[in-house]
mmCIF file of C-alpha atoms in Angstrom:
data_model
loop_
_atom_site.group_PDB
_atom_site.id
_atom_site.type_symbol
_atom_site.label_atom_id
_atom_site.label_comp_id
_atom_site.label_asym_id
_atom_site.label_seq_id
_atom_site.Cartn_x
_atom_site.Cartn_y
_atom_site.Cartn_z
ATOM 1 C CA UNK A 1 3.415 11.642 2.200
ATOM 2 C CA UNK A 2 0.296 12.721 3.947
ATOM 3 C CA UNK A 3 -0.885 14.628 6.966
ATOM 4 C CA UNK A 4 1.158 12.345 9.216
ATOM 5 C CA UNK A 5 4.394 13.864 7.911
ATOM 6 C CA UNK A 6 3.239 17.403 7.373
ATOM 7 C CA UNK A 7 4.246 18.412 10.880
ATOM 8 C CA UNK A 8 7.888 17.480 10.238
ATOM 9 C CA UNK A 9 10.236 15.215 12.149
ATOM 10 C CA UNK A 10 8.195 15.123 15.321
ATOM 11 C CA UNK A 11 5.475 13.200 13.574
ATOM 12 C CA UNK A 12 7.886 10.739 12.036
ATOM 13 C CA UNK A 13 9.223 9.940 15.481
ATOM 14 C CA UNK A 14 5.729 9.526 16.867
ATOM 15 C CA UNK A 15 4.707 6.953 14.303
ATOM 16 C CA UNK A 16 7.901 5.092 13.464
ATOM 17 C CA UNK A 17 8.098 1.471 14.451
ATOM 18 C CA UNK A 18 4.717 1.060 16.105
ATOM 19 C CA UNK A 19 3.436 -2.491 16.060
ATOM 20 C CA UNK A 20 0.371 -2.427 18.309
ATOM 21 C CA UNK A 21 -1.409 -5.574 19.404
ATOM 22 C CA UNK A 22 -4.521 -6.266 17.341
ATOM 23 C CA UNK A 23 -7.854 -5.149 18.671
ATOM 24 C CA UNK A 24 -10.242 -7.797 19.844
ATOM 25 C CA UNK A 25 -12.879 -7.979 17.150
ATOM 26 C CA UNK A 26 -15.592 -10.409 16.253
ATOM 27 C CA UNK A 27 -14.210 -13.277 14.206
ATOM 28 C CA UNK A 28 -15.173 -13.263 10.548
ATOM 29 C CA UNK A 29 -16.893 -16.548 9.643
ATOM 30 C CA UNK A 30 -14.471 -18.949 7.892
ATOM 31 C CA UNK A 31 -16.682 -19.181 4.803
ATOM 32 C CA UNK A 32 -16.559 -15.383 4.337
ATOM 33 C CA UNK A 33 -12.787 -15.380 4.766
ATOM 34 C CA UNK A 34 -12.487 -18.019 2.077
ATOM 35 C CA UNK A 35 -14.874 -16.159 -0.199
ATOM 36 C CA UNK A 36 -12.949 -12.913 0.346
ATOM 37 C CA UNK A 37 -9.636 -14.584 -0.505
ATOM 38 C CA UNK A 38 -11.169 -16.032 -3.662
ATOM 39 C CA UNK A 39 -12.623 -12.699 -4.761
ATOM 40 C CA UNK A 40 -9.354 -10.871 -4.062
ATOM 41 C CA UNK A 41 -7.661 -13.139 -6.576
ATOM 42 C CA UNK A 42 -10.550 -13.390 -9.030
ATOM 43 C CA UNK A 43 -11.129 -9.670 -9.482
ATOM 44 C CA UNK A 44 -8.528 -7.085 -10.358
ATOM 45 C CA UNK A 45 -7.750 -4.891 -7.349
ATOM 46 C CA UNK A 46 -6.540 -1.392 -8.100
ATOM 47 C CA UNK A 47 -5.312 0.985 -5.411
ATOM 48 C CA UNK A 48 -5.142 4.700 -6.145
ATOM 49 C CA UNK A 49 -2.051 5.540 -4.144
ATOM 50 C CA UNK A 50 1.070 3.604 -3.152
ATOM 51 C CA UNK A 51 4.070 5.695 -2.067
ATOM 52 C CA UNK A 52 6.759 3.117 -2.812
ATOM 53 C CA UNK A 53 8.878 5.243 -5.238
ATOM 54 C CA UNK A 54 9.492 8.119 -2.840
ATOM 55 C CA UNK A 55 10.007 5.681 0.036
ATOM 56 C CA UNK A 56 12.781 3.980 -1.922
ATOM 57 C CA UNK A 57 14.249 7.357 -2.858
ATOM 58 C CA UNK A 58 14.371 8.370 0.811
ATOM 59 C CA UNK A 59 16.091 5.093 1.626
ATOM 60 C CA UNK A 60 18.821 5.911 -0.880
ATOM 61 C CA UNK A 61 18.077 3.424 -3.626
ATOM 62 C CA UNK A 62 17.751 6.100 -6.281
ATOM 63 C CA UNK A 63 21.167 7.520 -5.437
ATOM 64 C CA UNK A 64 22.663 4.035 -5.638
ATOM 65 C CA UNK A 65 21.015 3.389 -8.988
ATOM 66 C CA UNK A 66 19.662 0.051 -7.835
ATOM 67 C CA UNK A 67 16.313 -1.432 -6.903
ATOM 68 C CA UNK A 68 15.748 -3.592 -3.798
ATOM 69 C CA UNK A 69 14.535 -7.143 -4.215
ATOM 70 C CA UNK A 70 10.876 -6.298 -4.739
ATOM 71 C CA UNK A 71 10.224 -9.815 -5.997
ATOM 72 C CA UNK A 72 10.430 -10.854 -2.354
ATOM 73 C CA UNK A 73 9.509 -9.035 0.840
ATOM 74 C CA UNK A 74 10.992 -5.738 1.985
ATOM 75 C CA UNK A 75 10.242 -3.526 4.967
ATOM 76 C CA UNK A 76 7.144 -1.471 4.359
ATOM 77 C CA UNK A 77 3.586 -1.906 3.203
ATOM 78 C CA UNK A 78 4.136 -2.931 -0.426
ATOM 79 C CA UNK A 79 6.256 -5.456 -2.322
ATOM 80 C CA UNK A 80 5.513 -8.335 -4.675
ATOM 81 C CA UNK A 81 4.914 -10.961 -1.986
ATOM 82 C CA UNK A 82 2.496 -8.786 -0.032
ATOM 83 C CA UNK A 83 0.675 -7.651 -3.166
ATOM 84 C CA UNK A 84 0.436 -11.178 -4.529
ATOM 85 C CA UNK A 85 -0.912 -12.499 -1.241
ATOM 86 C CA UNK A 86 -3.495 -9.714 -1.004
ATOM 87 C CA UNK A 87 -4.570 -9.843 -4.644
ATOM 88 C CA UNK A 88 -3.369 -6.329 -5.504
ATOM 89 C CA UNK A 89 -3.002 -6.123 -9.275
ATOM 90 C CA UNK A 90 -2.820 -2.440 -10.237
ATOM 91 C CA UNK A 91 -1.271 -0.234 -7.553
ATOM 92 C CA UNK A 92 -0.860 3.331 -8.802
ATOM 93 C CA UNK A 93 2.736 4.235 -8.019
ATOM 94 C CA UNK A 94 2.777 7.727 -6.520
ATOM 95 C CA UNK A 95 5.303 10.083 -8.083
ATOM 96 C CA UNK A 96 5.328 12.232 -4.952
ATOM 97 C CA UNK A 97 6.847 15.717 -5.107
ATOM 98 C CA UNK A 98 7.375 17.512 -1.766
ATOM 99 C CA UNK A 99 6.068 21.078 -1.635
ATOM 100 C CA UNK A 100 9.526 22.240 -0.541
ATOM 101 C CA UNK A 101 10.836 21.645 -4.072
ATOM 102 C CA UNK A 102 8.383 24.156 -5.523
ATOM 103 C CA UNK A 103 10.774 26.932 -4.510
ATOM 104 C CA UNK A 104 13.634 25.703 -6.711
ATOM 105 C CA UNK A 105 13.228 26.001 -10.465
ATOM 106 C CA UNK A 106 13.361 22.609 -12.163
ATOM 107 C CA UNK A 107 13.731 20.605 -8.953
ATOM 108 C CA UNK A 108 10.196 19.227 -8.996
ATOM 109 C CA UNK A 109 10.437 18.059 -12.597
ATOM 110 C CA UNK A 110 13.841 16.507 -12.018
ATOM 111 C CA UNK A 111 12.547 14.479 -9.080
ATOM 112 C CA UNK A 112 9.429 13.430 -11.005
ATOM 113 C CA UNK A 113 11.552 12.198 -13.888
ATOM 114 C CA UNK A 114 13.848 10.255 -11.578
ATOM 115 C CA UNK A 115 10.955 8.577 -9.756
ATOM 116 C CA UNK A 116 9.270 7.638 -13.033
ATOM 117 C CA UNK A 117 12.557 6.145 -14.188
ATOM 118 C CA UNK A 118 12.689 4.184 -10.937
ATOM 119 C CA UNK A 119 9.244 2.674 -11.599
ATOM 120 C CA UNK A 120 10.342 1.795 -15.126
ATOM 121 C CA UNK A 121 13.435 0.165 -13.646
ATOM 122 C CA UNK A 122 11.295 -1.930 -11.291
ATOM 123 C CA UNK A 123 9.368 -3.288 -14.278
ATOM 124 C CA UNK A 124 12.512 -4.030 -16.311
ATOM 125 C CA UNK A 125 14.393 -5.539 -13.363
ATOM 126 C CA UNK A 126 11.528 -7.862 -12.412
ATOM 127 C CA UNK A 127 9.687 -8.585 -15.686
ATOM 128 C CA UNK A 128 8.196 -11.807 -14.304
ATOM 129 C CA UNK A 129 6.504 -9.868 -11.511
ATOM 130 C CA UNK A 130 5.717 -6.332 -12.684
ATOM 131 C CA UNK A 131 4.796 -4.450 -15.847
ATOM 132 C CA UNK A 132 3.976 -0.850 -16.664
ATOM 133 C CA UNK A 133 0.369 -0.041 -17.632
ATOM 134 C CA UNK A 134 -1.150 3.064 -19.164
ATOM 135 C CA UNK A 135 -4.769 1.972 -19.549
ATOM 136 C CA UNK A 136 -7.363 -0.403 -18.099
ATOM 137 C CA UNK A 137 -6.853 -2.624 -21.149
ATOM 138 C CA UNK A 138 -3.152 -2.965 -20.399
ATOM 139 C CA UNK A 139 -3.912 -3.766 -16.753
ATOM 140 C CA UNK A 140 -6.302 -6.501 -17.889
ATOM 141 C CA UNK A 141 -3.669 -7.932 -20.223
ATOM 142 C CA UNK A 142 -1.077 -7.951 -17.446
ATOM 143 C CA UNK A 143 -3.575 -9.534 -15.049
ATOM 144 C CA UNK A 144 -4.148 -12.386 -17.489
ATOM 145 C CA UNK A 145 -0.361 -12.910 -17.615
ATOM 146 C CA UNK A 146 -0.106 -12.973 -13.819
ATOM 147 C CA UNK A 147 1.785 -9.663 -13.673
ATOM 148 C CA UNK A 148 1.240 -6.788 -11.259
ATOM 149 C CA UNK A 149 0.682 -3.567 -13.208
ATOM 150 C CA UNK A 150 2.439 -0.361 -12.200
ATOM 151 C CA UNK A 151 0.371 2.586 -13.465
ATOM 152 C CA UNK A 152 1.583 5.962 -12.231
ATOM 153 C CA UNK A 153 0.027 9.067 -10.738
ATOM 154 C CA UNK A 154 1.853 12.293 -9.889
ATOM 155 C CA UNK A 155 1.206 13.668 -6.408
ATOM 156 C CA UNK A 156 1.609 17.446 -6.700
ATOM 157 C CA UNK A 157 1.403 19.173 -10.069
ATOM 158 C CA UNK A 158 4.430 21.371 -9.375
ATOM 159 C CA UNK A 159 6.618 19.526 -11.948
ATOM 160 C CA UNK A 160 4.428 21.123 -14.615
ATOM 161 C CA UNK A 161 5.964 24.469 -13.683
ATOM 162 C CA UNK A 162 4.184 27.124 -15.714
ATOM 163 C CA UNK A 163 4.378 25.172 -18.980
ATOM 164 C CA UNK A 164 1.255 23.379 -20.256
ATOM 165 C CA UNK A 165 3.364 21.302 -22.643
ATOM 166 C CA UNK A 166 4.638 19.389 -19.623
ATOM 167 C CA UNK A 167 1.213 17.748 -19.331
ATOM 168 C CA UNK A 168 1.721 15.953 -22.641
ATOM 169 C CA UNK A 169 5.325 15.271 -21.622
ATOM 170 C CA UNK A 170 4.258 13.491 -18.441
ATOM 171 C CA UNK A 171 1.457 11.618 -20.190
ATOM 172 C CA UNK A 172 4.072 10.236 -22.542
ATOM 173 C CA UNK A 173 6.185 9.290 -19.527
ATOM 174 C CA UNK A 174 3.275 7.235 -18.164
ATOM 175 C CA UNK A 175 1.496 9.568 -15.732
ATOM 176 C CA UNK A 176 -2.236 8.842 -15.704
ATOM 177 C CA UNK A 177 -3.426 11.134 -12.926
ATOM 178 C CA UNK A 178 -2.112 14.310 -11.346
ATOM 179 C CA UNK A 179 -2.946 15.371 -7.800
ATOM 180 C CA UNK A 180 -3.012 19.095 -8.492
ATOM 181 C CA UNK A 181 -1.214 20.156 -5.306
ATOM 182 C CA UNK A 182 0.058 18.761 -2.030
ATOM 183 C CA UNK A 183 0.681 20.489 1.304
ATOM 184 C CA UNK A 184 1.157 24.038 0.006
ATOM 185 C CA UNK A 185 -0.470 26.229 -2.615
ATOM 186 C CA UNK A 186 1.328 25.993 -5.949
ATOM 187 C CA UNK A 187 0.976 27.616 -9.363
ATOM 188 C CA UNK A 188 -2.132 25.528 -10.063
ATOM 189 C CA UNK A 189 -4.360 25.852 -7.000
ATOM 190 C CA UNK A 190 -4.765 26.100 -3.242
ATOM 191 C CA UNK A 191 -4.065 23.195 -0.897
ATOM 192 C CA UNK A 192 -6.402 21.936 1.822
ATOM 193 C CA UNK A 193 -3.428 22.051 4.199
ATOM 194 C CA UNK A 194 -2.363 25.624 3.473
ATOM 195 C CA UNK A 195 -4.272 28.276 5.480
ATOM 196 C CA UNK A 196 -3.100 30.968 3.055
ATOM 197 C CA UNK A 197 -5.540 30.701 0.153
ATOM 198 C CA UNK A 198 -3.526 32.422 -2.573
ATOM 199 C CA UNK A 199 -5.941 31.762 -5.435
ATOM 200 C CA UNK A 200 -9.234 31.129 -3.642
ATOM 201 C CA UNK A 201 -9.328 27.914 -5.646
ATOM 202 C CA UNK A 202 -7.760 27.397 -9.062
ATOM 203 C CA UNK A 203 -5.342 29.930 -10.490
ATOM 204 C CA UNK A 204 -5.946 31.072 -14.084
ATOM 205 C CA UNK A 205 -3.091 28.746 -15.066
ATOM 206 C CA UNK A 206 -4.724 25.972 -13.032
ATOM 207 C CA UNK A 207 -7.896 26.263 -15.100
ATOM 208 C CA UNK A 208 -5.783 25.769 -18.213
ATOM 209 C CA UNK A 209 -4.113 22.781 -16.546
ATOM 210 C CA UNK A 210 -7.457 21.068 -15.928
ATOM 211 C CA UNK A 211 -8.512 21.602 -19.543
ATOM 212 C CA UNK A 212 -5.203 20.319 -20.889
ATOM 213 C CA UNK A 213 -5.283 17.271 -18.596
ATOM 214 C CA UNK A 214 -8.703 16.472 -20.053
ATOM 215 C CA UNK A 215 -7.287 16.953 -23.548
ATOM 216 C CA UNK A 216 -4.310 14.664 -22.886
ATOM 217 C CA UNK A 217 -6.189 11.905 -21.035
ATOM 218 C CA UNK A 218 -4.774 12.427 -17.534
ATOM 219 C CA UNK A 219 -7.247 12.038 -14.681
ATOM 220 C CA UNK A 220 -7.726 15.081 -12.446
ATOM 221 C CA UNK A 221 -7.124 14.059 -8.825
ATOM 222 C CA UNK A 222 -8.903 16.257 -6.250
ATOM 223 C CA UNK A 223 -7.179 14.806 -3.181
ATOM 224 C CA UNK A 224 -5.253 17.509 -1.284
ATOM 225 C CA UNK A 225 -6.997 20.455 -2.957
ATOM 226 C CA UNK A 226 -8.979 23.071 -1.030
ATOM 227 C CA UNK A 227 -12.768 22.944 -1.066
ATOM 228 C CA UNK A 228 -13.023 25.977 -3.317
ATOM 229 C CA UNK A 229 -10.587 24.375 -5.755
ATOM 230 C CA UNK A 230 -12.723 21.246 -5.829
ATOM 231 C CA UNK A 231 -15.934 23.090 -6.620
ATOM 232 C CA UNK A 232 -14.276 25.127 -9.355
ATOM 233 C CA UNK A 233 -12.992 21.934 -10.980
ATOM 234 C CA UNK A 234 -16.460 20.400 -10.833
ATOM 235 C CA UNK A 235 -17.943 23.529 -12.423
ATOM 236 C CA UNK A 236 -15.578 23.559 -15.384
ATOM 237 C CA UNK A 237 -15.278 19.918 -16.464
ATOM 238 C CA UNK A 238 -17.650 17.124 -17.380
ATOM 239 C CA UNK A 239 -14.826 14.584 -17.511
ATOM 240 C CA UNK A 240 -15.077 12.536 -14.290
ATOM 241 C CA UNK A 241 -12.391 13.009 -11.635
ATOM 242 C CA UNK A 242 -10.914 10.899 -8.875
ATOM 243 C CA UNK A 243 -9.971 11.507 -5.274
ATOM 244 C CA UNK A 244 -7.103 9.022 -5.320
ATOM 245 C CA UNK A 245 -6.606 8.768 -1.552
ATOM 246 C CA UNK A 246 -9.214 10.669 0.468
ATOM 247 C CA UNK A 247 -11.749 9.579 3.044
ATOM 248 C CA UNK A 248 -15.058 10.914 4.408
ATOM 249 C CA UNK A 249 -15.129 14.147 6.397
ATOM 250 C CA UNK A 250 -18.282 13.112 8.277
ATOM 251 C CA UNK A 251 -16.054 10.899 10.443
ATOM 252 C CA UNK A 252 -13.336 13.558 10.870
ATOM 253 C CA UNK A 253 -15.152 16.903 11.282
ATOM 254 C CA UNK A 254 -13.045 19.911 10.373
ATOM 255 C CA UNK A 255 -10.426 17.900 8.481
ATOM 256 C CA UNK A 256 -10.552 19.554 5.041
ATOM 257 C CA UNK A 257 -8.239 16.950 3.537
ATOM 258 C CA UNK A 258 -11.188 14.513 3.614
ATOM 259 C CA UNK A 259 -14.307 15.078 1.504
ATOM 260 C CA UNK A 260 -17.615 16.445 2.778
ATOM 261 C CA UNK A 261 -20.915 14.793 1.919
ATOM 262 C CA UNK A 262 -21.748 17.613 -0.485
ATOM 263 C CA UNK A 263 -18.412 17.167 -2.254
ATOM 264 C CA UNK A 264 -18.922 13.415 -2.545
ATOM 265 C CA UNK A 265 -22.361 14.024 -4.049
ATOM 266 C CA UNK A 266 -20.919 16.472 -6.556
ATOM 267 C CA UNK A 267 -18.048 14.122 -7.431
ATOM 268 C CA UNK A 268 -20.546 11.321 -8.040
ATOM 269 C CA UNK A 269 -22.889 13.556 -10.042
ATOM 270 C CA UNK A 270 -19.969 14.161 -12.393
ATOM 271 C CA UNK A 271 -19.242 10.419 -12.525
ATOM 272 C CA UNK A 272 -16.142 10.463 -10.320
ATOM 273 C CA UNK A 273 -14.831 8.122 -7.620
ATOM 274 C CA UNK A 274 -13.528 8.636 -4.078
ATOM 275 C CA UNK A 275 -10.828 6.105 -3.166
ATOM 276 C CA UNK A 276 -10.731 5.576 0.580
ATOM 277 C CA UNK A 277 -7.471 6.366 2.395
ATOM 278 C CA UNK A 278 -6.579 3.771 5.064
ATOM 279 C CA UNK A 279 -4.596 6.050 7.403
ATOM 280 C CA UNK A 280 -6.013 6.017 10.940
ATOM 281 C CA UNK A 281 -6.213 9.813 11.124
ATOM 282 C CA UNK A 282 -8.224 9.799 7.889
ATOM 283 C CA UNK A 283 -10.643 7.214 9.246
ATOM 284 C CA UNK A 284 -11.174 8.126 12.889
ATOM 285 C CA UNK A 285 -11.711 11.374 14.767
ATOM 286 C CA UNK A 286 -10.451 9.639 17.882
ATOM 287 C CA UNK A 287 -7.174 8.862 16.102
ATOM 288 C CA UNK A 288 -6.891 12.470 14.929
ATOM 289 C CA UNK A 289 -7.356 13.776 18.471
ATOM 290 C CA UNK A 290 -4.914 11.249 19.890
ATOM 291 C CA UNK A 291 -2.404 12.137 17.198
ATOM 292 C CA UNK A 292 -2.390 15.729 18.422
ATOM 293 C CA UNK A 293 -2.151 14.560 22.031
ATOM 294 C CA UNK A 294 0.758 12.274 21.151
ATOM 295 C CA UNK A 295 2.758 15.220 19.831
ATOM 296 C CA UNK A 296 2.143 17.129 23.063
ATOM 297 C CA UNK A 297 3.140 14.099 25.142
ATOM 298 C CA UNK A 298 6.308 13.628 23.107
ATOM 299 C CA UNK A 299 7.304 17.270 23.476
ATOM 300 C CA UNK A 300 6.801 16.997 27.238
ATOM 301 C CA UNK A 301 8.898 13.840 27.391
ATOM 302 C CA UNK A 302 11.748 15.440 25.431
ATOM 303 C CA UNK A 303 11.650 18.517 27.684
ATOM 304 C CA UNK A 304 11.798 16.398 30.836
ATOM 305 C CA UNK A 305 14.505 14.092 29.424
ATOM 306 C CA UNK A 306 16.664 16.255 27.113
ATOM 307 C CA UNK A 307 19.409 13.611 26.998
ATOM 308 C CA UNK A 308 17.047 10.810 25.951
ATOM 309 C CA UNK A 309 18.358 8.692 23.088
ATOM 310 C CA UNK A 310 16.484 8.306 19.838
ATOM 311 C CA UNK A 311 15.609 4.742 20.786
ATOM 312 C CA UNK A 312 14.178 5.903 24.114
ATOM 313 C CA UNK A 313 12.102 8.575 22.394
ATOM 314 C CA UNK A 314 10.803 6.032 19.893
ATOM 315 C CA UNK A 315 10.002 3.541 22.646
ATOM 316 C CA UNK A 316 8.080 6.205 24.576
ATOM 317 C CA UNK A 317 6.133 7.203 21.462
ATOM 318 C CA UNK A 318 5.300 3.637 20.517
ATOM 319 C CA UNK A 319 4.081 2.772 23.979
ATOM 320 C CA UNK A 320 2.023 5.957 24.257
ATOM 321 C CA UNK A 321 0.145 5.185 21.049
ATOM 322 C CA UNK A 322 -0.479 1.591 22.076
ATOM 323 C CA UNK A 323 -1.605 2.565 25.585
ATOM 324 C CA UNK A 324 -4.066 5.121 24.203
ATOM 325 C CA UNK A 325 -5.506 2.811 21.542
ATOM 326 C CA UNK A 326 -4.570 5.175 18.717
ATOM 327 C CA UNK A 327 -5.193 2.899 15.769
ATOM 328 C CA UNK A 328 -8.348 2.661 13.698
ATOM 329 C CA UNK A 329 -9.561 -0.728 12.450
ATOM 330 C CA UNK A 330 -10.613 -2.407 9.215
ATOM 331 C CA UNK A 331 -14.199 -1.786 10.327
ATOM 332 C CA UNK A 332 -13.552 1.954 10.240
ATOM 333 C CA UNK A 333 -12.438 1.708 6.617
ATOM 334 C CA UNK A 334 -15.601 -0.242 5.840
ATOM 335 C CA UNK A 335 -17.646 2.453 7.577
ATOM 336 C CA UNK A 336 -16.287 5.038 5.132
ATOM 337 C CA UNK A 337 -17.174 2.824 2.185
ATOM 338 C CA UNK A 338 -20.632 2.255 3.677
ATOM 339 C CA UNK A 339 -21.211 5.975 4.012
ATOM 340 C CA UNK A 340 -20.291 6.714 0.401
ATOM 341 C CA UNK A 341 -22.519 3.890 -0.825
ATOM 342 C CA UNK A 342 -25.454 5.074 1.293
ATOM 343 C CA UNK A 343 -24.897 8.640 0.135
ATOM 344 C CA UNK A 344 -24.420 8.210 -3.623
ATOM 345 C CA UNK A 345 -24.435 4.501 -4.475
ATOM 346 C CA UNK A 346 -22.015 1.666 -5.108
ATOM 347 C CA UNK A 347 -20.572 3.111 -8.349
ATOM 348 C CA UNK A 348 -18.537 5.938 -6.818
ATOM 349 C CA UNK A 349 -16.163 4.405 -4.262
ATOM 350 C CA UNK A 350 -12.815 2.636 -4.508
ATOM 351 C CA UNK A 351 -9.583 1.967 -2.628
ATOM 352 C CA UNK A 352 -6.688 4.414 -2.091
ATOM 353 C CA UNK A 353 -4.728 2.991 0.825
ATOM 354 C CA UNK A 354 -1.793 5.427 0.924
ATOM 355 C CA UNK A 355 0.458 2.458 1.715
ATOM 356 C CA UNK A 356 4.051 3.529 2.398
ATOM 357 C CA UNK A 357 2.774 7.104 2.743
ATOM 358 C CA UNK A 358 1.094 7.089 6.147
ATOM 359 C CA UNK A 359 3.718 4.986 7.895
ATOM 360 C CA UNK A 360 2.612 2.845 10.786
ATOM 361 C CA UNK A 361 -0.600 4.803 11.349
ATOM 362 C CA UNK A 362 -2.385 2.124 9.326
ATOM 363 C CA UNK A 363 -5.344 0.427 11.005
ATOM 364 C CA UNK A 364 -5.238 -2.939 12.674
ATOM 365 C CA UNK A 365 -5.923 -5.613 10.061
ATOM 366 C CA UNK A 366 -4.996 -3.221 7.202
ATOM 367 C CA UNK A 367 -1.251 -2.943 7.643
ATOM 368 C CA UNK A 368 0.059 -4.061 4.253
ATOM 369 C CA UNK A 369 -0.928 -4.940 0.700
ATOM 370 C CA UNK A 370 -1.516 -8.497 1.912
ATOM 371 C CA UNK A 371 -4.609 -7.364 3.826
ATOM 372 C CA UNK A 372 -7.155 -6.450 1.139
ATOM 373 C CA UNK A 373 -9.045 -9.752 1.707
ATOM 374 C CA UNK A 374 -9.716 -8.662 5.294
ATOM 375 C CA UNK A 375 -11.526 -5.560 4.057
ATOM 376 C CA UNK A 376 -13.394 -7.594 1.454
ATOM 377 C CA UNK A 377 -14.461 -10.059 4.163
ATOM 378 C CA UNK A 378 -15.736 -7.183 6.290
ATOM 379 C CA UNK A 379 -17.783 -5.873 3.361
ATOM 380 C CA UNK A 380 -19.185 -9.333 2.619
ATOM 381 C CA UNK A 381 -20.189 -9.649 6.262
ATOM 382 C CA UNK A 382 -22.100 -6.374 5.888
ATOM 383 C CA UNK A 383 -24.073 -7.722 2.961
ATOM 384 C CA UNK A 384 -22.137 -6.464 -0.045
ATOM 385 C CA UNK A 385 -22.579 -8.667 -3.101
ATOM 386 C CA UNK A 386 -19.793 -10.014 -5.271
ATOM 387 C CA UNK A 387 -20.849 -7.518 -7.946
ATOM 388 C CA UNK A 388 -20.478 -4.724 -5.380
ATOM 389 C CA UNK A 389 -17.019 -5.956 -4.420
ATOM 390 C CA UNK A 390 -15.957 -6.052 -8.068
ATOM 391 C CA UNK A 391 -16.977 -2.425 -8.527
ATOM 392 C CA UNK A 392 -15.113 -1.301 -5.398
ATOM 393 C CA UNK A 393 -11.993 -3.277 -6.292
ATOM 394 C CA UNK A 394 -11.559 -1.904 -9.796
ATOM 395 C CA UNK A 395 -14.583 -1.354 -12.009
ATOM 396 C CA UNK A 396 -15.492 2.081 -10.670
ATOM 397 C CA UNK A 397 -11.976 3.440 -11.143
ATOM 398 C CA UNK A 398 -11.597 1.777 -14.536
ATOM 399 C CA UNK A 399 -14.797 3.499 -15.652
ATOM 400 C CA UNK A 400 -13.333 6.927 -14.791
ATOM 401 C CA UNK A 401 -9.945 6.056 -16.266
ATOM 402 C CA UNK A 402 -11.546 4.843 -19.505
ATOM 403 C CA UNK A 403 -13.814 7.894 -19.704
ATOM 404 C CA UNK A 404 -10.813 10.195 -19.304
ATOM 405 C CA UNK A 405 -8.903 8.467 -22.076
ATOM 406 C CA UNK A 406 -12.004 8.449 -24.278
ATOM 407 C CA UNK A 407 -12.559 12.186 -23.781
ATOM 408 C CA UNK A 408 -9.020 12.703 -25.058
ATOM 409 C CA UNK A 409 -9.571 10.386 -28.029
ATOM 410 C CA UNK A 410 -7.161 7.812 -26.589
ATOM 411 C CA UNK A 411 -9.507 4.945 -25.740
#
């Protein structure tokens, strides 16, 4: 649930249902396509952020107490068939908590618990397809059995409330990273999206949270936090951190949600990893500018045609985005990876698609979990070695994950 839904229903309307024609791009040589497909199924692929649980909750599955047929294909970016085709082996299921629930005591924790239970139910309902995983070792074991692992990360630390004991509680429930905040400041820290900087970084409680996460073996996720929060985290911990679904600010100037070059250098110096978000507005300044223009165009349309049906509004929005070439491309995602590698080296970059979280803003050629081989092929075409690809796909993140568990005495 990212910047594409932070501006409320208008944005949802703008992006819903868009299926733009693919861009004309140079054809990847057949041998590289074959090599990419092979590597995608030879190496473990881990993705830092898949928003399937909250998507299913919004669609009413949680209220019904049932899980859709994830062993086949469902609408959206992730399911077993897409993941299997794309070689995705360890998608971190996002336990996403909207900032609006921070105002109601206990609501955040209740939702977190219900979403975790949903992920557990997926694994028990489809044991031949999915399995829970709480460590790189467990992912490897599942991979050898042909199972897709479902590790979990919590997006927004608000379910912790003001009680540090909840960190151990959520570790025991399977949470292996916590994104400290989301779209609004919370009790832990300031958000990159919130202009009101309540704490000027971490709160005093937030500093305790970081220490206790280190002690319990939960990775600190710096996606969504303000710049000052990031630097304070870096100053107080030597345990490496992740940015589970952030991209490079160089390509989107002024967008604090992405990471600056200096931040990426600091993250790498501390041994951390930035996992590239695939959303078009994370990858391309042109897409960001067009996104703002699309909202203006939609408002104008609704003013001129106040009786327009929802389908007419959606059709207008879809066509506007297609006509204005809104969507980024797989090459843009590769550009972000390139920049991180040139800046700090191959050991500090990974994948954090934000599938099912950024809707249909996803780039051409990176629309679903079936498409990881297309990104791998693009990287191979740019000269990345198989060893490089292996690090990007999983080894870099596994290093941070293992180091976090080791620091807590849980390796």
